[in-house]
JSON list of C-alpha atoms and ligand atoms in Angstrom, two decimals:
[
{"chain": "A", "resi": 298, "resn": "UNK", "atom": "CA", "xyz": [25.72, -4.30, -21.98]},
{"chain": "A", "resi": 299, "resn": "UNK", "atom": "CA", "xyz": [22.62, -4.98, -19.59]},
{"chain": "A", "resi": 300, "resn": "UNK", "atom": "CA", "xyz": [24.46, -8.72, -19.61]},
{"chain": "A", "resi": 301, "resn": "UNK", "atom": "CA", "xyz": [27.47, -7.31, -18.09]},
{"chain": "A", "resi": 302, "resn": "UNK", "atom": "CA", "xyz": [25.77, -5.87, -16.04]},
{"chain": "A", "resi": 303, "resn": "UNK", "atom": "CA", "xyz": [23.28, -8.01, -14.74]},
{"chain": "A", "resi": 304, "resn": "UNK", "atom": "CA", "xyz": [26.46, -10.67, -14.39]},
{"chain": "A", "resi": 305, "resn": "UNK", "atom": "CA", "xyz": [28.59, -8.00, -12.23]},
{"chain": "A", "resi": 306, "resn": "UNK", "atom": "CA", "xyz": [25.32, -7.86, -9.74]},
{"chain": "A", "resi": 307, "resn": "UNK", "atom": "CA", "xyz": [25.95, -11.33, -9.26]},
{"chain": "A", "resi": 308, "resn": "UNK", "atom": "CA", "xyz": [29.83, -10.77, -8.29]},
{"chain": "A", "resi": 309, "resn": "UNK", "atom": "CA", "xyz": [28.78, -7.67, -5.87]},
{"chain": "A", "resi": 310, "resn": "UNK", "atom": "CA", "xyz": [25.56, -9.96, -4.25]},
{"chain": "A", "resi": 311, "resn": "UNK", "atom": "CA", "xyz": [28.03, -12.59, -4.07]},
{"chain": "A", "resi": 312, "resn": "UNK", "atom": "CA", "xyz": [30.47, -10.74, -2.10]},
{"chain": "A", "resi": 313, "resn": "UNK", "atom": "CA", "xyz": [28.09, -9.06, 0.63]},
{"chain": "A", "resi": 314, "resn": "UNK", "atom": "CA", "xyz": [25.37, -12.04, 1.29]},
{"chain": "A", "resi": 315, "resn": "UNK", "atom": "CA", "xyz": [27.47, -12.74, 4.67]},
{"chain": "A", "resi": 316, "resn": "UNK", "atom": "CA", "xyz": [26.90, -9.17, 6.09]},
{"chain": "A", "resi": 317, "resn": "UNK", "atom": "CA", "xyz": [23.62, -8.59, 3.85]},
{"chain": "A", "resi": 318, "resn": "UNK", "atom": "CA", "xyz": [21.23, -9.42, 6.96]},
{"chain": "A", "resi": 319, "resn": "UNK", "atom": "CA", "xyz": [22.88, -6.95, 9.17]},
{"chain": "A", "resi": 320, "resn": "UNK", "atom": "CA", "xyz": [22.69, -3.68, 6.49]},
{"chain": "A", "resi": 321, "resn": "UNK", "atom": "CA", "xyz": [19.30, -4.35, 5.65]},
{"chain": "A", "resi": 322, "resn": "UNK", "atom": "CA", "xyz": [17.97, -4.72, 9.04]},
{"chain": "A", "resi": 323, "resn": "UNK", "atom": "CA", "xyz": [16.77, -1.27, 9.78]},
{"chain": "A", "resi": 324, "resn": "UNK", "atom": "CA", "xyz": [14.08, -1.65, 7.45]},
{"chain": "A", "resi": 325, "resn": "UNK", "atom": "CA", "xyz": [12.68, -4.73, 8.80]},
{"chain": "A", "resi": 326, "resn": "UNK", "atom": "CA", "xyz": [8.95, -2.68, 9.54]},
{"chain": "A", "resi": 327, "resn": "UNK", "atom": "CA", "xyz": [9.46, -1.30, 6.07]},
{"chain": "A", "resi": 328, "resn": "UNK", "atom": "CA", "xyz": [9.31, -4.90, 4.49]},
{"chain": "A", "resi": 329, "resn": "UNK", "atom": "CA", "xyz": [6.44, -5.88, 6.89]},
{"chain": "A", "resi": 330, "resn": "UNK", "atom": "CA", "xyz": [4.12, -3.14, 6.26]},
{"chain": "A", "resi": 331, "resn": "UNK", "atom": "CA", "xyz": [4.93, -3.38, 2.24]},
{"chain": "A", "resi": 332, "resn": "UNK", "atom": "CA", "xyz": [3.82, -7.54, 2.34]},
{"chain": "A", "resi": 333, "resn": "UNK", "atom": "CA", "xyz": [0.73, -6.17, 4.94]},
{"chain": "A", "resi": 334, "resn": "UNK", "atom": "CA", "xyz": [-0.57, -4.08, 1.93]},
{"chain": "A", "resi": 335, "resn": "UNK", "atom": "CA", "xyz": [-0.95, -7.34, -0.52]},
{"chain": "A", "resi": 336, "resn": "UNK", "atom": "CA", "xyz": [-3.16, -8.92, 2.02]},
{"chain": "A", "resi": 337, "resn": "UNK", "atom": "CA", "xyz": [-2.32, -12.11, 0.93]},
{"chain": "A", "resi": 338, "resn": "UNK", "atom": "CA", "xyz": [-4.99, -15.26, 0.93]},
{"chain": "A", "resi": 339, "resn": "UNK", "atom": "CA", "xyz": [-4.22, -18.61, 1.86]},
{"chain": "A", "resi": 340, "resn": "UNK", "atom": "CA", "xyz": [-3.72, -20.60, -1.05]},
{"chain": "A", "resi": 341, "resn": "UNK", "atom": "CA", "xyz": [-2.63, -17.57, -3.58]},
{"chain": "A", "resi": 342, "resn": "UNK", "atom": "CA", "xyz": [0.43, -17.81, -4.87]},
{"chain": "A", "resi": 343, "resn": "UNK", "atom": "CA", "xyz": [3.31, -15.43, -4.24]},
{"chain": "A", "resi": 344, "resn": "UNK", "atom": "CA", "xyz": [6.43, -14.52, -6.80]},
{"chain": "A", "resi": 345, "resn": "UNK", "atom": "CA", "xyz": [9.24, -12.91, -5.02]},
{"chain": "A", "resi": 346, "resn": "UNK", "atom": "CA", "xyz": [11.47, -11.12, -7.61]},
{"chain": "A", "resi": 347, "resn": "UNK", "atom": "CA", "xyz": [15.01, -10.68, -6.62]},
{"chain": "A", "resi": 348, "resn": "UNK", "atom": "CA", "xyz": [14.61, -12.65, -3.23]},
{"chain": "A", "resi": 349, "resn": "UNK", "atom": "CA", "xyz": [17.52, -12.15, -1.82]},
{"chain": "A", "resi": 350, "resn": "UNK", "atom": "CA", "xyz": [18.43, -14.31, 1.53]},
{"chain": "A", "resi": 351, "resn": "UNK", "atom": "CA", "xyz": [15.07, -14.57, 2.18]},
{"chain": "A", "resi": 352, "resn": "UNK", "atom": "CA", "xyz": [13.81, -11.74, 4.88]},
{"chain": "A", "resi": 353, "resn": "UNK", "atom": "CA", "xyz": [10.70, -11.53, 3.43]},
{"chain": "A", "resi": 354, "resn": "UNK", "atom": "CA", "xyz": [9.30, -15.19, 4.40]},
{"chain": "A", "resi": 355, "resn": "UNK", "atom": "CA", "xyz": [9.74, -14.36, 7.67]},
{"chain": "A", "resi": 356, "resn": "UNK", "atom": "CA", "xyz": [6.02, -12.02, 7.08]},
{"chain": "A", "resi": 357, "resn": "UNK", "atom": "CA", "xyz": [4.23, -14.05, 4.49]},
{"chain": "A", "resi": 358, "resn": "UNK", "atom": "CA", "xyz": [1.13, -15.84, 6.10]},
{"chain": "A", "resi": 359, "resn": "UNK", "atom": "CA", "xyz": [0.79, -19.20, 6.54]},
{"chain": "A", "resi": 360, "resn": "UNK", "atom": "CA", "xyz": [-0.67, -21.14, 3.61]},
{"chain": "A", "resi": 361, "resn": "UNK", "atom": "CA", "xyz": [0.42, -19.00, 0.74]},
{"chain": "A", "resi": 362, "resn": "UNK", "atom": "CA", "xyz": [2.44, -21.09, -2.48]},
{"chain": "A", "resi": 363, "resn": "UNK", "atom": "CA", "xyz": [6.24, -19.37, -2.37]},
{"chain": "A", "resi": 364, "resn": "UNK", "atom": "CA", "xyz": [8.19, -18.78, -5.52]},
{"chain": "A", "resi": 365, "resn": "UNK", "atom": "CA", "xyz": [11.42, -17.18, -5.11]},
{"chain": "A", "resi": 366, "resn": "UNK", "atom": "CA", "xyz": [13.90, -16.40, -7.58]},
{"chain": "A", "resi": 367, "resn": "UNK", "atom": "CA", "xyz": [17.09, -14.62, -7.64]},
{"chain": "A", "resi": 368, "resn": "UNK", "atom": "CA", "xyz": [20.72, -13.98, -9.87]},
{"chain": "A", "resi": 369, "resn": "UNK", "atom": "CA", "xyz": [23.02, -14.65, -7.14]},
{"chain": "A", "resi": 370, "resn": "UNK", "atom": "CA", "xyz": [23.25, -18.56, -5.40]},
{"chain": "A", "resi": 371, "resn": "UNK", "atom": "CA", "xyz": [25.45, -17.61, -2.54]},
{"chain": "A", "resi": 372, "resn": "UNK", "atom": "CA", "xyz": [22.23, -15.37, -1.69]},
{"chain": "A", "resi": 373, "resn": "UNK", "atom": "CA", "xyz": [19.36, -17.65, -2.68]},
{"chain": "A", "resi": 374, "resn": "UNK", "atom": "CA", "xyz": [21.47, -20.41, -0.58]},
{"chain": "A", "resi": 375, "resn": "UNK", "atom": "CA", "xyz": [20.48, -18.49, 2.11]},
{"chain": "A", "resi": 376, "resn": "UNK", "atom": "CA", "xyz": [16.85, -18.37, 1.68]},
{"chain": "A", "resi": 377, "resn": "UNK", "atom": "CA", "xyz": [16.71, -21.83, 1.24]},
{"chain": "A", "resi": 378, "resn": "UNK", "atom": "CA", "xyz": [18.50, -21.90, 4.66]},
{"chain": "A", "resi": 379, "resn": "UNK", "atom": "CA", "xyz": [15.45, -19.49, 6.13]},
{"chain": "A", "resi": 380, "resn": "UNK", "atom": "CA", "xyz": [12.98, -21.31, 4.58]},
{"chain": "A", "resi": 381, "resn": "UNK", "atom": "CA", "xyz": [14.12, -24.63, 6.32]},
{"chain": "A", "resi": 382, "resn": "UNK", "atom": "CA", "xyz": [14.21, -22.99, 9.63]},
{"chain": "A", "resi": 383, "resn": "UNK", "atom": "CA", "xyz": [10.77, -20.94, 9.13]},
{"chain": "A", "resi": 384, "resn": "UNK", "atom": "CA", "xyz": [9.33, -24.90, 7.53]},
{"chain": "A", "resi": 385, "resn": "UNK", "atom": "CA", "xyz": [8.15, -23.20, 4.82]},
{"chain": "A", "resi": 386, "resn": "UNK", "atom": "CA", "xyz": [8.31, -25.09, 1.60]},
{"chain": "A", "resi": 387, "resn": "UNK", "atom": "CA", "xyz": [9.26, -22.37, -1.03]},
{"chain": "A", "resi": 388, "resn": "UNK", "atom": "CA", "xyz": [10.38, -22.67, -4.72]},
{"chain": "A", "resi": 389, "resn": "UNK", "atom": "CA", "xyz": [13.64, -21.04, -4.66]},
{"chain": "A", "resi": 390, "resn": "UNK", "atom": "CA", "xyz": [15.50, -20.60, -8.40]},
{"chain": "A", "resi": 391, "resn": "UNK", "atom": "CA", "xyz": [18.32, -18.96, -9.81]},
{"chain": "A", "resi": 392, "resn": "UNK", "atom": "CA", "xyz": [16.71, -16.97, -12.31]},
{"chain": "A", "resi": 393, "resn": "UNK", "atom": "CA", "xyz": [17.14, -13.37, -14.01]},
{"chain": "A", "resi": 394, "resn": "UNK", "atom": "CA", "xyz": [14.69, -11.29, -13.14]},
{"chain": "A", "resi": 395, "resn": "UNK", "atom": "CA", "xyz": [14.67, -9.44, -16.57]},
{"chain": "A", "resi": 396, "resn": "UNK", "atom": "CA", "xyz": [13.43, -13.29, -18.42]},
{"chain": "A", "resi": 397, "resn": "UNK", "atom": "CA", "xyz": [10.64, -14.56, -15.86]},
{"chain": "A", "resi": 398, "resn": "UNK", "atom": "CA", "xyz": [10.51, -17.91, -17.59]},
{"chain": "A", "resi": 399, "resn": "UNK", "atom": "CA", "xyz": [6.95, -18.63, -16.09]},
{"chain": "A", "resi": 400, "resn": "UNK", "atom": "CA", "xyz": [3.67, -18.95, -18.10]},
{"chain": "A", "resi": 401, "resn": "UNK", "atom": "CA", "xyz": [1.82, -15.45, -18.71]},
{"chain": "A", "resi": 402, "resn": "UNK", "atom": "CA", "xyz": [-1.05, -15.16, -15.84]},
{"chain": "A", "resi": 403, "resn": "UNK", "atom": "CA", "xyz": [0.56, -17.37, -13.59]},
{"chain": "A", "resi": 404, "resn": "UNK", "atom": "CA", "xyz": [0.80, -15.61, -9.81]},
{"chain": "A", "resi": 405, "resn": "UNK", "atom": "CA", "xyz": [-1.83, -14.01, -8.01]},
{"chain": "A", "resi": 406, "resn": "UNK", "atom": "CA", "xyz": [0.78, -11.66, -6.16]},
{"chain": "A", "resi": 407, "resn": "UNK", "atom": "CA", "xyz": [4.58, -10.16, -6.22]},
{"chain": "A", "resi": 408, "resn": "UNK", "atom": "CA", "xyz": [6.68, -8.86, -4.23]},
{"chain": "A", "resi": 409, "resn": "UNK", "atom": "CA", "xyz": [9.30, -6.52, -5.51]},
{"chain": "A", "resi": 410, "resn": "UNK", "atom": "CA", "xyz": [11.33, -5.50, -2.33]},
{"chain": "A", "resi": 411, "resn": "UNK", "atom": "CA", "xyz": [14.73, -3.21, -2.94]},
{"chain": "A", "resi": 412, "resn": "UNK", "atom": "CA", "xyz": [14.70, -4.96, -6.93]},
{"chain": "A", "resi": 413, "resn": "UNK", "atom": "CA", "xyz": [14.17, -2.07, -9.02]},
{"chain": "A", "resi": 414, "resn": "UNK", "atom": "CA", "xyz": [16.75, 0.21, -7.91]},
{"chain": "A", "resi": 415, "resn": "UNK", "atom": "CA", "xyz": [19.18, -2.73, -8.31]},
{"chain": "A", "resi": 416, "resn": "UNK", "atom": "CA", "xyz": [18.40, -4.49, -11.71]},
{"chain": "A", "resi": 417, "resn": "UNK", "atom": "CA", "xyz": [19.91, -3.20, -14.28]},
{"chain": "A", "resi": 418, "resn": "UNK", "atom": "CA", "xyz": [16.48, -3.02, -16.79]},
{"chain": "A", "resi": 419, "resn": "UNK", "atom": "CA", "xyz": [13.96, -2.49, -14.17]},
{"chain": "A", "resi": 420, "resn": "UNK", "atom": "CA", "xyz": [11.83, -1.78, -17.37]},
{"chain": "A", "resi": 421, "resn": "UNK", "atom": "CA", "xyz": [11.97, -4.55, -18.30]},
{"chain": "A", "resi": 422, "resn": "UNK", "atom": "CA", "xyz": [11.55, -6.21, -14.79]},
{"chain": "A", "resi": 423, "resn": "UNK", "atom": "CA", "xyz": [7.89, -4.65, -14.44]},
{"chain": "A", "resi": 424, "resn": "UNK", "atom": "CA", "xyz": [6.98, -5.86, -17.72]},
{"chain": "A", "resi": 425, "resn": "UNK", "atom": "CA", "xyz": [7.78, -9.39, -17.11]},
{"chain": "A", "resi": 426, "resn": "UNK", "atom": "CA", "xyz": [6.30, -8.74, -13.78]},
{"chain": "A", "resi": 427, "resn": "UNK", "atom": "CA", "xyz": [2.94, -7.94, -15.38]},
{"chain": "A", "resi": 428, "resn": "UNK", "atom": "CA", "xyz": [3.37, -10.52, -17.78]},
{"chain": "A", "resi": 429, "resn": "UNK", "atom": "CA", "xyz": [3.31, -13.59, -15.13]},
{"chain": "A", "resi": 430, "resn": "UNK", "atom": "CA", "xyz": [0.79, -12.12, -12.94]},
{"chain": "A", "resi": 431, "resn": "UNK", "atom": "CA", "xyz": [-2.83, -12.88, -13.17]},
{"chain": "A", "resi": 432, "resn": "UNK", "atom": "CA", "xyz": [-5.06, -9.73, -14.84]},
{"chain": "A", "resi": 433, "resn": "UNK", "atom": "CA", "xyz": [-6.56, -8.10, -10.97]},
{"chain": "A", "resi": 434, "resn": "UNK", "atom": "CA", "xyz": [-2.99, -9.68, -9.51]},
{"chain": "A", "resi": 435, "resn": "UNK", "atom": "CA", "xyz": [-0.94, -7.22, -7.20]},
{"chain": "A", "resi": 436, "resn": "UNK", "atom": "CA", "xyz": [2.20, -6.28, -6.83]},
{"chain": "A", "resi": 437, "resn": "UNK", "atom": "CA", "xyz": [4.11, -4.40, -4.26]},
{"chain": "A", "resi": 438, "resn": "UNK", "atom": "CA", "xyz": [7.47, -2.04, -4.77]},
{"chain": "A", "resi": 439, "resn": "UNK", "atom": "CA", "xyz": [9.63, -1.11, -2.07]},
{"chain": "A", "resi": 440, "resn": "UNK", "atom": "CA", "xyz": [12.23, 0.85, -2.73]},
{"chain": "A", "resi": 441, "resn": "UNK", "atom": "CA", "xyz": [14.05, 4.05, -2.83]},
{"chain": "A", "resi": 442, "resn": "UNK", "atom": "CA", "xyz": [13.13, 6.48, -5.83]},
{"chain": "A", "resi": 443, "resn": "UNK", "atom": "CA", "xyz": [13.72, 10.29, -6.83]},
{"chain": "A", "resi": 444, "resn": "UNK", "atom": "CA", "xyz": [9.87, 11.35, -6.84]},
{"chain": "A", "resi": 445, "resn": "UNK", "atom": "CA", "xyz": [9.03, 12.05, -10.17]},
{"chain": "A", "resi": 446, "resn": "UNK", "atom": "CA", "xyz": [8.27, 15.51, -10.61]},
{"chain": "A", "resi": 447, "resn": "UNK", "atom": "CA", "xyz": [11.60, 16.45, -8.29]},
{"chain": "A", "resi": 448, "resn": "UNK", "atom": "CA", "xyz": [15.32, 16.79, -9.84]},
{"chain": "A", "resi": 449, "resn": "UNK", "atom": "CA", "xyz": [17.82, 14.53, -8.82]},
{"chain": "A", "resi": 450, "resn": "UNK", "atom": "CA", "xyz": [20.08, 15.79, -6.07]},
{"chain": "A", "resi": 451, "resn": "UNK", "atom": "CA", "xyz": [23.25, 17.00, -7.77]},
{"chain": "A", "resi": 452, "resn": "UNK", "atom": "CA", "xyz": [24.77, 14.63, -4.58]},
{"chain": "A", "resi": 453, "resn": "UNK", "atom": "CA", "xyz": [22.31, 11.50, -6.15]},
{"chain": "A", "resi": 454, "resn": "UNK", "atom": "CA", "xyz": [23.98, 12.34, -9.79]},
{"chain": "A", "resi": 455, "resn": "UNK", "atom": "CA", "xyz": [27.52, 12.47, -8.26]},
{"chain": "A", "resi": 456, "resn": "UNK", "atom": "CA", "xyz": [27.23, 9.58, -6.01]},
{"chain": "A", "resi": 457, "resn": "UNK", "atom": "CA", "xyz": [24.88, 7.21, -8.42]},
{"chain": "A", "resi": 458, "resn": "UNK", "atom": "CA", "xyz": [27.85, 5.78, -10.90]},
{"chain": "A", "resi": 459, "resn": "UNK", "atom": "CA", "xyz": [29.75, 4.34, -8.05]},
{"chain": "A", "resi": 460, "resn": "UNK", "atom": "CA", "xyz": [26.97, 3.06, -5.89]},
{"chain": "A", "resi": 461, "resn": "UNK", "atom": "CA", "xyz": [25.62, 1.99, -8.96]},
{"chain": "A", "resi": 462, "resn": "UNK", "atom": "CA", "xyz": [28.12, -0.22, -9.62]},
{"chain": "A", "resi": 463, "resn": "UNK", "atom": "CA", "xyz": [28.60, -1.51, -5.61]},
{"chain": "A", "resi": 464, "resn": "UNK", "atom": "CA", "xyz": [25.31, -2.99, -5.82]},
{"chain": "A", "resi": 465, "resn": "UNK", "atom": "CA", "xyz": [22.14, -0.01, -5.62]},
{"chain": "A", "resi": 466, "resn": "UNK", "atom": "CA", "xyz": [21.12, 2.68, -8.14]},
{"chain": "A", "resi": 467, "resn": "UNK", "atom": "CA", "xyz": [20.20, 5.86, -6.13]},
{"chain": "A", "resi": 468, "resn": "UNK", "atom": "CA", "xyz": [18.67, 8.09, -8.81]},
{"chain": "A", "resi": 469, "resn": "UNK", "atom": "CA", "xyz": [15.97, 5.88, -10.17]},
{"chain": "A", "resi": 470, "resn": "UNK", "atom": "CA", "xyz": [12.36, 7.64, -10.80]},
{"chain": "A", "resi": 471, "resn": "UNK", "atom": "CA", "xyz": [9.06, 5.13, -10.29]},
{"chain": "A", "resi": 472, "resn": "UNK", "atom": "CA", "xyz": [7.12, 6.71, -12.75]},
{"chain": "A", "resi": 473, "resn": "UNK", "atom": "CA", "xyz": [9.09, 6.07, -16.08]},
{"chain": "A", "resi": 474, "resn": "UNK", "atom": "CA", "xyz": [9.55, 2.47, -14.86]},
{"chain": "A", "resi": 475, "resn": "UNK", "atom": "CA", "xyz": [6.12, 1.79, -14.43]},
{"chain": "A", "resi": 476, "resn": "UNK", "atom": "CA", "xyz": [4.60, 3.95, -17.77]},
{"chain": "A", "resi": 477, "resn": "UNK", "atom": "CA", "xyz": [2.97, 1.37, -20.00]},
{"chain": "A", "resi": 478, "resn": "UNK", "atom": "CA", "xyz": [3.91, -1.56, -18.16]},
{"chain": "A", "resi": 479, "resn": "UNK", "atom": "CA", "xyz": [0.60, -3.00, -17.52]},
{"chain": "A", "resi": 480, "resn": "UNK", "atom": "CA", "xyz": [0.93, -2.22, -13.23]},
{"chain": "A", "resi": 481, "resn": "UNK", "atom": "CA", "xyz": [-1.44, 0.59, -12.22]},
{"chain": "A", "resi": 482, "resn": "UNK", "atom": "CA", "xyz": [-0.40, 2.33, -9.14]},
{"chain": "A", "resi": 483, "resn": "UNK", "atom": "CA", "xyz": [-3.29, 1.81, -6.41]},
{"chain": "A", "resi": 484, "resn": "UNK", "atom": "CA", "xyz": [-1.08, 3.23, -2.98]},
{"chain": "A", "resi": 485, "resn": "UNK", "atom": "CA", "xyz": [1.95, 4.96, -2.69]},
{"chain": "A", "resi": 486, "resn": "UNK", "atom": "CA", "xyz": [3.45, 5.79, 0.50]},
{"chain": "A", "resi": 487, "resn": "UNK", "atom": "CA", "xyz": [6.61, 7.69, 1.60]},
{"chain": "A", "resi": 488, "resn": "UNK", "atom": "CA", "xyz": [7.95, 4.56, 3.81]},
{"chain": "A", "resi": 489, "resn": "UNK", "atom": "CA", "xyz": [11.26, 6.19, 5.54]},
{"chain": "A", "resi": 490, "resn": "UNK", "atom": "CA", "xyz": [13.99, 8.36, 5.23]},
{"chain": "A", "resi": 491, "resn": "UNK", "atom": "CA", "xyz": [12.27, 11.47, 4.43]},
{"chain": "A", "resi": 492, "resn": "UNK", "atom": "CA", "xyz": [10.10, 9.99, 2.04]},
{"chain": "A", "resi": 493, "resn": "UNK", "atom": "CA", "xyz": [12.95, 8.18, -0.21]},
{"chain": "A", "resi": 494, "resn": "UNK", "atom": "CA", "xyz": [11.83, 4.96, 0.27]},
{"chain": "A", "resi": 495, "resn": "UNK", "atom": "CA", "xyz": [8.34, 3.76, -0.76]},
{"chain": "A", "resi": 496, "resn": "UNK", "atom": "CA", "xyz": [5.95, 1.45, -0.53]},
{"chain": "A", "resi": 497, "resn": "UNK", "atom": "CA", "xyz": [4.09, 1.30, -3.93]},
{"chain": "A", "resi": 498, "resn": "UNK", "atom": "CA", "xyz": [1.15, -1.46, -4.56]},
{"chain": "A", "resi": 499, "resn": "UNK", "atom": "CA", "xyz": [0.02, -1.60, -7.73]},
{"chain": "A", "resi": 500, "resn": "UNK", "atom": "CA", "xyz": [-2.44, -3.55, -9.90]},
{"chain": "A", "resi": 501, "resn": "UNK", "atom": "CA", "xyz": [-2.02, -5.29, -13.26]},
{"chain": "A", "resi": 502, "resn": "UNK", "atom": "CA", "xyz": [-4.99, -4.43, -14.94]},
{"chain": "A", "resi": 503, "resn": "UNK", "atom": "CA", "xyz": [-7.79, -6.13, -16.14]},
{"chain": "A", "resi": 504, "resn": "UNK", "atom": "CA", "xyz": [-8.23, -6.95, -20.22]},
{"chain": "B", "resi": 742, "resn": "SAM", "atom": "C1", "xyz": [19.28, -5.33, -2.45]},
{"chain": "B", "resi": 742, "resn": "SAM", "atom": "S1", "xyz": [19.07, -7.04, -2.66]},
{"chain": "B", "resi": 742, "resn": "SAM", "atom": "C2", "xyz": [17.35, -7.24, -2.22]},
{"chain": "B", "resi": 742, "resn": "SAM", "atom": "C3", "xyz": [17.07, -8.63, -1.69]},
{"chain": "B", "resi": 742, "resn": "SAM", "atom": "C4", "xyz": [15.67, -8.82, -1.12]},
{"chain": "B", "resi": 742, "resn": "SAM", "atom": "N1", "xyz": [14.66, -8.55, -2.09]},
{"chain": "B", "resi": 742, "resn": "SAM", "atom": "C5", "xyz": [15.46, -7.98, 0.10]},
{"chain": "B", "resi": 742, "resn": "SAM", "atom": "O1", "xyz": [14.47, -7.24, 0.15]},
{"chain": "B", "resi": 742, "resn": "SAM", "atom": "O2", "xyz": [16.24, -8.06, 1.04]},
{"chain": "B", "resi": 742, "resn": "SAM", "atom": "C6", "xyz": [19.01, -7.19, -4.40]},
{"chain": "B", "resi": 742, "resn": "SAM", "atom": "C7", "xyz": [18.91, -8.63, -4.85]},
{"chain": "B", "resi": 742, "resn": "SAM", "atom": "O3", "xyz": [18.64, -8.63, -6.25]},
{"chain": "B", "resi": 742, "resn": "SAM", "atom": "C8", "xyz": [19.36, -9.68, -6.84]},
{"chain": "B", "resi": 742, "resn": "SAM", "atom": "N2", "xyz": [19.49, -9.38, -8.26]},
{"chain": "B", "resi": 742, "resn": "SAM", "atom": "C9", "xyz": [20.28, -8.47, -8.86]},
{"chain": "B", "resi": 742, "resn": "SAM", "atom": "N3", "xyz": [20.09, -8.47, -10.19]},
{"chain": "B", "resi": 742, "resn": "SAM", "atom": "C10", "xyz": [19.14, -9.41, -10.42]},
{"chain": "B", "resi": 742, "resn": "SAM", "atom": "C11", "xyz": [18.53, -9.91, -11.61]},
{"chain": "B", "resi": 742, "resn": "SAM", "atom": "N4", "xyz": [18.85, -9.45, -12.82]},
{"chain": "B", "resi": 742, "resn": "SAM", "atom": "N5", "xyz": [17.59, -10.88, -11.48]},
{"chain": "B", "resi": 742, "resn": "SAM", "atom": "C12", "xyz": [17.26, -11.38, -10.26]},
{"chain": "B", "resi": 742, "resn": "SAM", "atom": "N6", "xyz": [17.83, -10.95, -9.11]},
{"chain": "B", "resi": 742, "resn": "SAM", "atom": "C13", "xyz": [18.75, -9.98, -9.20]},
{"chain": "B", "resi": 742, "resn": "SAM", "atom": "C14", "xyz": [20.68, -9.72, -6.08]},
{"chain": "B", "resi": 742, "resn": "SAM", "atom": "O4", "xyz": [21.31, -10.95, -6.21]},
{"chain": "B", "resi": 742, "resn": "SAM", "atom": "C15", "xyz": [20.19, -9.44, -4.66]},
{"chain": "B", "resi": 742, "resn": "SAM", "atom": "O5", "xyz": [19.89, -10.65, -3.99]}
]
């Protein structure tokens, strides 16, 4: 089922990487402040889970080692296109983001911008996540989630099984994706729109 799944993402990503730029753009200072929080070292190298076309190269500093995966190729053509025009050398793969084939302990940092609410095991996401990063390694969430102690909206429920399946889960809770997964939350911030998005960094701990 999560194959399905994870395959009709691809046909939905497919379709909107022309216009994906322009419905994304509003949260442009969103994206910058989340990357801002990793403060990111020359020379460390960077995982970006569910890349997308790319928006977030345009705020990684100078220097860092660029892995970038994604499902869909129409949108990770894209980000090879950015990357070309930013001359930024990045390792851009089709990959699913639910079977990180990289060695355990492998990145130093990860960025997981407007992933979770999309993939369709974000459980399972975190934990590969956690896997490939270094023990001390950070990652940072942005997103959109229910907070954790509130109910979800009755409009959320309603809504959630069609936008769901157009491309973006609305009714996802942080908490329950992260419990157990090796990430410890070290900052969370409400990041817009009354608080729905966030900007989460977290910490894979230390053995
Ligand atoms: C809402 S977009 C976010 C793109 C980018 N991270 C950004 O911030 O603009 C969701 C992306 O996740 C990708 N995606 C969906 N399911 C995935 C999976 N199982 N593994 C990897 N990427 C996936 C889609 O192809 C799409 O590019």
């Amino acid at each position: 089922m999560t194959g399905l799944r994870t395959s009709w993402k691809r046909v939905t990503y497919t379709a909107c990487a022309p216009v994906y730029n322009l419905l994304v753009w509003p949260l442009s200072r969103m994206r910058r402040a989340s990357i801002q929080r990793l403060d990111l070292r020359p020379g460390e190298k960077v995982l970006i889970v569910g890349a997308g076309t790319g928006l977030d190269l345009d705020y990684l500093p100078s220097g860092t080692d660029i892995t970038a995966i994604d499902l869909t190729p129409a949108m990770l053509a894209r980000l090879r296109r950015r990357a070309e025009r930013l001359g930024l050398a990045v390792n851009a793969r089709i990959l699913d983001g639910h079977t990180l084939d990289f060695p355990d302990n492998s990145f130093d940092a990860a960025i997981l911008h407007l992933i979770l609410a999309v993939i369709p095991d974000p459980v399972r996401c975190v934990r590969e996540v956690a896997r490939v990063l270094r023990p001390g390694g950070r990652a940072v969430i942005m997103d959109k989630f229910i907070p954790d102690k509130k109910r979800t909206p009755a409009i959320a429920q309603m809504l959630n099984p069609v936008l769901d399946f157009l491309g973006t889960n609305v009714s996802r809770k942080l908490g329950p994706i992260l419990a157990g997964s090796g990430l410890e939350v070290v900052r969370d911030e409400p990041a817009g729109f009354f608080g729905y998005f966030r900007i989460v960094l977290t910490e894979k701990t230390r053995a």
